[in-house]
Short mmCIF file of N, CA and C in Angstrom, two decimals:
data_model
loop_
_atom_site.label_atom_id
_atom_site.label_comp_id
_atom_site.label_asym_id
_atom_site.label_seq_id
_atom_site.Cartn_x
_atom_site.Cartn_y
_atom_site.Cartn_z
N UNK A 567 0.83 -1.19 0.00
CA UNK A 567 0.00 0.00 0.00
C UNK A 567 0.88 1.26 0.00
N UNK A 568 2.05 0.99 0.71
CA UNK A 568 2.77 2.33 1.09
C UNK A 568 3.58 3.07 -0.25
N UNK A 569 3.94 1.66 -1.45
CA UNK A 569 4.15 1.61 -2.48
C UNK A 569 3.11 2.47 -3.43
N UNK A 570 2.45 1.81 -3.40
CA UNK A 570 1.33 2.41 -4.55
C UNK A 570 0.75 3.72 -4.12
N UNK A 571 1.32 4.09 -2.34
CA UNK A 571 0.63 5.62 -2.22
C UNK A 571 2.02 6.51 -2.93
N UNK A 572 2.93 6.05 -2.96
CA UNK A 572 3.57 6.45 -3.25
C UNK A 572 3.85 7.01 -4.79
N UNK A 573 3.89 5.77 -5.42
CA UNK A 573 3.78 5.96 -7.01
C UNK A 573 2.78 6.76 -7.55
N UNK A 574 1.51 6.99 -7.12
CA UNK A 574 0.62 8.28 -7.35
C UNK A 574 1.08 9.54 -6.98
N UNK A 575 1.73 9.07 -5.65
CA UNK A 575 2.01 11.03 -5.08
C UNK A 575 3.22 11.54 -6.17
N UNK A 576 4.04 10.37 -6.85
CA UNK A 576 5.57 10.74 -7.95
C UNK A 576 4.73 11.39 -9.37
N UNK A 577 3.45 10.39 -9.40
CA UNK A 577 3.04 10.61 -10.75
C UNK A 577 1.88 11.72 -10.88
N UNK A 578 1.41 12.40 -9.70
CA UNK A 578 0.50 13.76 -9.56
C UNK A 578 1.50 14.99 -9.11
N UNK A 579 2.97 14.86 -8.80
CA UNK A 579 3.61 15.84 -8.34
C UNK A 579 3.67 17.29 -8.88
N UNK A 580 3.66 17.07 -10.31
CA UNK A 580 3.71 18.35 -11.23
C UNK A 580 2.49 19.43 -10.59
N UNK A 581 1.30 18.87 -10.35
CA UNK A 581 0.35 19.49 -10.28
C UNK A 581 0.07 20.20 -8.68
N UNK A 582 0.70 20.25 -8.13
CA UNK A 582 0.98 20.08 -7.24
C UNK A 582 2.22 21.41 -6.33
N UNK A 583 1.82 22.53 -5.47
CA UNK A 583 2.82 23.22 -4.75
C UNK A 583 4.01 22.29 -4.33
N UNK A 584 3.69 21.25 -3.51
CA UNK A 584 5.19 20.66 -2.68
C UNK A 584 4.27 18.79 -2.72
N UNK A 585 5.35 17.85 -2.51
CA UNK A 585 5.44 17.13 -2.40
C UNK A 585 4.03 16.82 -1.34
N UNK A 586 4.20 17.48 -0.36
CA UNK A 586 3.52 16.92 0.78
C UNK A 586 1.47 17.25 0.31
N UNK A 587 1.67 18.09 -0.30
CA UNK A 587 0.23 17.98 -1.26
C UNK A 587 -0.23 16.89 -2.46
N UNK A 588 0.97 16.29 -2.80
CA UNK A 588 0.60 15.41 -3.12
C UNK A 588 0.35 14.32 -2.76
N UNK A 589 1.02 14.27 -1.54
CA UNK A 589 0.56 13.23 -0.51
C UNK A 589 -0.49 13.23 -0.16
N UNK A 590 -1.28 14.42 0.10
CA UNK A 590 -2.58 14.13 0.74
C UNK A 590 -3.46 14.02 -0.34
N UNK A 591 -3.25 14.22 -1.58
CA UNK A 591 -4.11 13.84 -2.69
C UNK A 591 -4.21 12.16 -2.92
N UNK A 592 -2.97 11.79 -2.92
CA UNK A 592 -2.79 10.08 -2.87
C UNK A 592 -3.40 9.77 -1.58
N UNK A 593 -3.27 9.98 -0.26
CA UNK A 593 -4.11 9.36 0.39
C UNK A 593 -5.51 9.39 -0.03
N UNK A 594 -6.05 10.35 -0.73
CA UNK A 594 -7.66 10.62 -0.95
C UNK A 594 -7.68 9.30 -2.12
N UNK A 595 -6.93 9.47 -3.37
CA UNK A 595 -7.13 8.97 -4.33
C UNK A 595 -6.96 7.05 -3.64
N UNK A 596 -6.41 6.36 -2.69
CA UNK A 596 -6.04 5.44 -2.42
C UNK A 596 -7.46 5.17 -1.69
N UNK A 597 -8.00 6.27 -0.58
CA UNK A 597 -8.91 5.78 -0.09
C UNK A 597 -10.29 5.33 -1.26
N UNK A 598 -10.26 6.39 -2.20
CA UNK A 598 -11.16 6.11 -3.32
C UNK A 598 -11.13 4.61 -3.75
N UNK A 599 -9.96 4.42 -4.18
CA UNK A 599 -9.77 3.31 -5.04
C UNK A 599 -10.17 1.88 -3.85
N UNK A 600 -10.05 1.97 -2.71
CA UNK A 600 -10.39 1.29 -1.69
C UNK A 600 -11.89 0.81 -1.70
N UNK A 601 -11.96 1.86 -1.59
CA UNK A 601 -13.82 2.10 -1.61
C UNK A 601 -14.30 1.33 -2.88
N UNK A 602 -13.81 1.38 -4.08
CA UNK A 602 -14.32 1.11 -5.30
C UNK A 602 -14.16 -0.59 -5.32
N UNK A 603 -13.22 -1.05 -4.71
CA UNK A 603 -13.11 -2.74 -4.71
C UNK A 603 -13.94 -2.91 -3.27
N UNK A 604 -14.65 -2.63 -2.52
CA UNK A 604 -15.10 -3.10 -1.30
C UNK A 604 -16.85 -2.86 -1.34
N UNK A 605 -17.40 -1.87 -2.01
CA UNK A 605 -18.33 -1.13 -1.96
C UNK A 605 -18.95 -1.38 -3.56
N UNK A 606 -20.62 -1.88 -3.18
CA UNK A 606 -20.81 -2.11 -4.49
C UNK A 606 -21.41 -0.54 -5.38
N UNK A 607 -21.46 0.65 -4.40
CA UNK A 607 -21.79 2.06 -5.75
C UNK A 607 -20.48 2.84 -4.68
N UNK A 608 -19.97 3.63 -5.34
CA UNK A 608 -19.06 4.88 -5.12
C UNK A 608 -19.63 5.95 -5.92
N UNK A 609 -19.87 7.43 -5.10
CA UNK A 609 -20.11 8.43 -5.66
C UNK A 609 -18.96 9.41 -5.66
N UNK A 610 -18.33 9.55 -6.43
CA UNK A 610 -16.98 10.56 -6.64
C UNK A 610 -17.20 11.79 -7.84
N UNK A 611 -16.18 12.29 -7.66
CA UNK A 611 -16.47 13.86 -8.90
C UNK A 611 -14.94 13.79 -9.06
N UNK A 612 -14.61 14.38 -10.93
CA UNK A 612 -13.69 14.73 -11.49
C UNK A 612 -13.72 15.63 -12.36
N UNK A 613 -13.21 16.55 -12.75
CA UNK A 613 -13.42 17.25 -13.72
C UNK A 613 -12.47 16.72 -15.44
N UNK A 614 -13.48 16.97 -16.33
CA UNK A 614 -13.59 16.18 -17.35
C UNK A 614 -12.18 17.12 -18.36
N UNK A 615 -11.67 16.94 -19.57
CA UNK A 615 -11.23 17.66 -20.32
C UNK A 615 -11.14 18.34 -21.01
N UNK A 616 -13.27 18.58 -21.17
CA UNK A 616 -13.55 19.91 -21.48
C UNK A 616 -13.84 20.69 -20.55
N UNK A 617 -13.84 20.46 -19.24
CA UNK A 617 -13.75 21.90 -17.99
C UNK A 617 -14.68 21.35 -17.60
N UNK A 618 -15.43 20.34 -17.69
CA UNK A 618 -16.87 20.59 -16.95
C UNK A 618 -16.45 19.22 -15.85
N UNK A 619 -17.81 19.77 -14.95
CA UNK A 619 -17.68 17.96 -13.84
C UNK A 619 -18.23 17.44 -13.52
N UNK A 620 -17.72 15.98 -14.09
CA UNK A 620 -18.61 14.44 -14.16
C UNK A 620 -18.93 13.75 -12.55
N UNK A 621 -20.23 14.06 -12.45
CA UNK A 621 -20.80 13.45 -10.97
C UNK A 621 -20.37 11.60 -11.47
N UNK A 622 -20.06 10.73 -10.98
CA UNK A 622 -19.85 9.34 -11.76
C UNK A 622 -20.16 8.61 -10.28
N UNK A 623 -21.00 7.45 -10.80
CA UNK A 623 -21.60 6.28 -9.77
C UNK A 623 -20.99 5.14 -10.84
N UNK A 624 -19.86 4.89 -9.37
CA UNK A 624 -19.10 3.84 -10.12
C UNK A 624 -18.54 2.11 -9.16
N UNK A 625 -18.22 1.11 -9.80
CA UNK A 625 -17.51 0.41 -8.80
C UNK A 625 -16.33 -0.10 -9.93
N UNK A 626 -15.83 -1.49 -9.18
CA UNK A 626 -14.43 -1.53 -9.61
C UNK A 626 -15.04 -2.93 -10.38
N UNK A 627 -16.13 -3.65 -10.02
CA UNK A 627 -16.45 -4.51 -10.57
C UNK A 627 -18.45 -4.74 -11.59
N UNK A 628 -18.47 -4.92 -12.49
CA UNK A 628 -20.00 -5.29 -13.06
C UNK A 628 -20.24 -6.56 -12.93
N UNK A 629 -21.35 -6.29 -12.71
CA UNK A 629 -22.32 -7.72 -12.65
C UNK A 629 -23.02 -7.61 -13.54
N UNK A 630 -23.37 -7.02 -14.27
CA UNK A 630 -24.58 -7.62 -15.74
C UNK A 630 -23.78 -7.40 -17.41
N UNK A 631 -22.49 -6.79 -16.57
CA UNK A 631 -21.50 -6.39 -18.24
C UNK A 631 -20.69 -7.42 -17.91
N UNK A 632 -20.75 -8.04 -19.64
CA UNK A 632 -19.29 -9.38 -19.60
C UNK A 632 -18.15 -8.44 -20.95
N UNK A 633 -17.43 -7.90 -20.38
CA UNK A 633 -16.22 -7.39 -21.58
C UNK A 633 -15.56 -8.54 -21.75
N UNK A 634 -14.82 -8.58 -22.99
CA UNK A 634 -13.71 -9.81 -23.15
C UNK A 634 -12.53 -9.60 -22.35
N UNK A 635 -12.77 -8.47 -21.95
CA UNK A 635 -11.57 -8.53 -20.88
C UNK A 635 -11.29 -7.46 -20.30
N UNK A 636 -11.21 -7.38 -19.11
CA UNK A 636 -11.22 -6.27 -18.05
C UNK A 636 -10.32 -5.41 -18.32
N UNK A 637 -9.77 -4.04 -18.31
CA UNK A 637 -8.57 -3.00 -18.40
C UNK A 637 -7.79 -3.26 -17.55
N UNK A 638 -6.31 -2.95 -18.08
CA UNK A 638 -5.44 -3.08 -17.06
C UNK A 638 -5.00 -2.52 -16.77
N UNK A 639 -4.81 -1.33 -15.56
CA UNK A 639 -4.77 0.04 -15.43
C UNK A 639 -2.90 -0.37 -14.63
N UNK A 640 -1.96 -0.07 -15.57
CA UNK A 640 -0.67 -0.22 -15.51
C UNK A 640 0.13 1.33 -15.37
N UNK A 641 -0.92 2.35 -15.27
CA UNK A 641 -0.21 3.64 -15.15
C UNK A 641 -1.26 4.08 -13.95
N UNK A 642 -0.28 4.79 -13.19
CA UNK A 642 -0.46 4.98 -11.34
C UNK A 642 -1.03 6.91 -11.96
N UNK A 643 -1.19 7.18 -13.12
CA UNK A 643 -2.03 8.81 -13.01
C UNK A 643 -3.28 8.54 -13.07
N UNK A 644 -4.34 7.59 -13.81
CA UNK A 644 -4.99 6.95 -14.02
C UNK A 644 -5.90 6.18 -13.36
N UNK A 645 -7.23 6.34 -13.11
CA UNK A 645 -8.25 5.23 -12.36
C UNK A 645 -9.15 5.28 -13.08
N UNK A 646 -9.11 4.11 -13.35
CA UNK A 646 -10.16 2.69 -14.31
C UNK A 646 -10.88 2.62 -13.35
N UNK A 647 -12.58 2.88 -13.76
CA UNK A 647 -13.68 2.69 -13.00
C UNK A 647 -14.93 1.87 -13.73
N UNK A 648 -15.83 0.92 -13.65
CA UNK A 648 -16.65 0.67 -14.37
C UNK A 648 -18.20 1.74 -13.56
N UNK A 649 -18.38 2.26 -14.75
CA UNK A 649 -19.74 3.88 -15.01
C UNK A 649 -20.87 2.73 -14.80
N UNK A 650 -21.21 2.80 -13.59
CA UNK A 650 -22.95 2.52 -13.55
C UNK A 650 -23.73 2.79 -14.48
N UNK A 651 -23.37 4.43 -14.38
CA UNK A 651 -24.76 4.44 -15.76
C UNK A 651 -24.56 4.72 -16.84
N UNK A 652 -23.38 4.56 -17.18
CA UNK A 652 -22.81 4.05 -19.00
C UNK A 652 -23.13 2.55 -19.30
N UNK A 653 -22.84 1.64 -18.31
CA UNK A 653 -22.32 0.32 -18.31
C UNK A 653 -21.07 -0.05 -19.02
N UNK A 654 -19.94 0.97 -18.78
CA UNK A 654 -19.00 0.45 -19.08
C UNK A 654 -17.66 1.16 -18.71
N UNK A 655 -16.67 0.73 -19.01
CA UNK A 655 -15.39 0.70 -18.10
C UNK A 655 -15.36 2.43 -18.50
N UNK A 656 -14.39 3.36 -17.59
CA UNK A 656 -14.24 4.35 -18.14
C UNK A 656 -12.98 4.94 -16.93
N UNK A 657 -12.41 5.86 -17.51
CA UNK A 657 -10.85 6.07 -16.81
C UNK A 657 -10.81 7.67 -16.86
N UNK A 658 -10.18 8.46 -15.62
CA UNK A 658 -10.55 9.45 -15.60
C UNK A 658 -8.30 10.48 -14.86
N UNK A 659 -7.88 10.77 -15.45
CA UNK A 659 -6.74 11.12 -14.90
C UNK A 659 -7.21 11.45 -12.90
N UNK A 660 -5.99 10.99 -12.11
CA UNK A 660 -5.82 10.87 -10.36
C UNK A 660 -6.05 12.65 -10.39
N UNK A 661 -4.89 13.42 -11.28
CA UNK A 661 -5.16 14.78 -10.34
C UNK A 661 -6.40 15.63 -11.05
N UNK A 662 -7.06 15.25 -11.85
CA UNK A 662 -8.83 15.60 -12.13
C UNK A 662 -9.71 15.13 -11.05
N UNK A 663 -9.25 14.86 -9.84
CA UNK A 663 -10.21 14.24 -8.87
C UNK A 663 -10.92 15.21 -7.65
N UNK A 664 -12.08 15.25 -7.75
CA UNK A 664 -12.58 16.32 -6.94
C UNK A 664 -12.83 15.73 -5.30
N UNK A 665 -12.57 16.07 -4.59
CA UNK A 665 -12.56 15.60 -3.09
C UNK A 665 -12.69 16.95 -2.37
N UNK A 666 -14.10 16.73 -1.34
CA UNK A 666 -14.59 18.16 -0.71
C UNK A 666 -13.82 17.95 0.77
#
């Protein structure tokens, strides 16, 4: 865990005053991603890449969608979410993440 909080706080740093802000963004973004494998709806906010922001009801797993094969989210800027109400996988950049 201490790993992977880590590799987010290296890979959101730019955006970011000092190091230690990115830390507390990776703790948020870790607790998210927590939530999303344990919890069958998550309600989170990001802002999209045309400026605007996507309310998204999401989890980490579907039950009525069969893809040929799940995403493999191999880059730590990045969270792969499956969209409730798309029905389907969708990925949104870590420092677009809105947390009140």
């Amino acid at each position: 865990m201490k790993k992977r909080l880590f590799n987010i706080a290296w890979a959101v740093r730019k955006q970011f005053n000092t190091f230690s802000e990115a830390l507390k963004h990776s703790w948020k973004v870790v607790k998210l991603q927590w939530a999303l494998c344990i919890e069958a709806v998550v309600n989170f906010k990001y802002k999209k890449v045309d400026g605007s922001i996507r309310e998204a009801k999401g989890s980490n797993e579907s039950l009525n969608y069969t893809p040929s094969e799940k995403p493999k989210n191999t880059n730590f800027g990045v969270l792969v979410y499956f969209d409730l109400e798309a029905c389907g996988f969708r990925s949104c950049k870590i420092e677009n993440l809105i947390f009140n």
